[in-house]
Amino acid sequence: MAEKYESTVISDDMDFRGTLDSDHAVTVEGRFAGTLIARGRVQVVSGASVEANVSARELDLEGSLQGNVLHADSVVLHPTAKLTGDVHCTQLEIQRGAKLTGTTVMK
């Protein structure tokens, strides 16, 4: 039997405020404010905005994030990404055009 892929999506017409704690992947296409914890991958698409502290296995940022990345194994900032906050991660990839304002701690 094929493995079931589970994901939570904050669609582009949503404005979510609060705490989201997921065992699976999270995709933000709209607006999110609060605390975001995911034991899977977090993707913030281009045009989406997050004002939150984030903990995730992977963070794939194309939109904007204002807040700290408290823990991630892998962080990728795509050319359209804008991150304002501190980043604590194992691996960091910053693509040409991405903007990062804050400190970075890699372990």
PDB file of C-alpha atoms in Angstrom, residues 10-47:
ATOM      1  CA  ILE A  10      -3.091  27.667   4.888  1.00  0.00           C
ATOM      2  CA  SER A  11      -4.589  28.750   1.562  1.00  0.00           C
ATOM      3  CA  ASP A  12      -4.113  32.136  -0.059  1.00  0.00           C
ATOM      4  CA  ASP A  13      -7.538  33.339   1.119  1.00  0.00           C
ATOM      5  CA  MET A  14      -6.820  32.497   4.790  1.00  0.00           C
ATOM      6  CA  ASP A  15      -5.519  34.649   7.645  1.00  0.00           C
ATOM      7  CA  PHE A  16      -4.549  32.227  10.452  1.00  0.00           C
ATOM      8  CA  ARG A  17      -3.667  33.514  13.927  1.00  0.00           C
ATOM      9  CA  GLY A  18      -2.618  31.243  16.769  1.00  0.00           C
ATOM     10  CA  THR A  19      -0.517  28.142  17.329  1.00  0.00           C
ATOM     11  CA  LEU A  20      -0.225  25.426  14.717  1.00  0.00           C
ATOM     12  CA  ASP A  21       1.457  22.186  15.849  1.00  0.00           C
ATOM     13  CA  SER A  22       1.635  19.481  13.177  1.00  0.00           C
ATOM     14  CA  ASP A  23       3.257  16.067  12.838  1.00  0.00           C
ATOM     15  CA  HIS A  24       3.245  16.555   9.066  1.00  0.00           C
ATOM     16  CA  ALA A  25       4.133  19.088   6.379  1.00  0.00           C
ATOM     17  CA  VAL A  26       2.660  22.606   6.422  1.00  0.00           C
ATOM     18  CA  THR A  27       2.264  24.865   3.389  1.00  0.00           C
ATOM     19  CA  VAL A  28       1.485  28.554   3.885  1.00  0.00           C
ATOM     20  CA  GLU A  29      -0.036  30.257   0.849  1.00  0.00           C
ATOM     21  CA  GLY A  30      -1.819  33.033   2.782  1.00  0.00           C
ATOM     22  CA  ARG A  31      -1.069  34.827   6.057  1.00  0.00           C
ATOM     23  CA  PHE A  32      -0.003  33.193   9.325  1.00  0.00           C
ATOM     24  CA  ALA A  33       0.719  34.855  12.687  1.00  0.00           C
ATOM     25  CA  GLY A  34       1.610  33.110  15.937  1.00  0.00           C
ATOM     26  CA  THR A  35       3.683  29.981  16.533  1.00  0.00           C
ATOM     27  CA  LEU A  36       4.359  27.330  13.896  1.00  0.00           C
ATOM     28  CA  ILE A  37       5.703  23.903  14.880  1.00  0.00           C
ATOM     29  CA  ALA A  38       5.973  21.120  12.319  1.00  0.00           C
ATOM     30  CA  ARG A  39       7.798  17.829  12.512  1.00  0.00           C
ATOM     31  CA  GLY A  40       7.711  17.813   8.716  1.00  0.00           C
ATOM     32  CA  ARG A  41       8.534  20.389   6.060  1.00  0.00           C
ATOM     33  CA  VAL A  42       7.246  23.964   6.215  1.00  0.00           C
ATOM     34  CA  GLN A  43       6.875  25.725   2.872  1.00  0.00           C
ATOM     35  CA  VAL A  44       6.036  29.429   2.656  1.00  0.00           C
ATOM     36  CA  VAL A  45       5.189  30.152  -0.975  1.00  0.00           C
ATOM     37  CA  SER A  46       5.950  33.375  -2.839  1.00  0.00           C
ATOM     38  CA  GLY A  47       3.475  36.078  -1.811  1.00  0.00           C
TER      39      GLY A  47
END
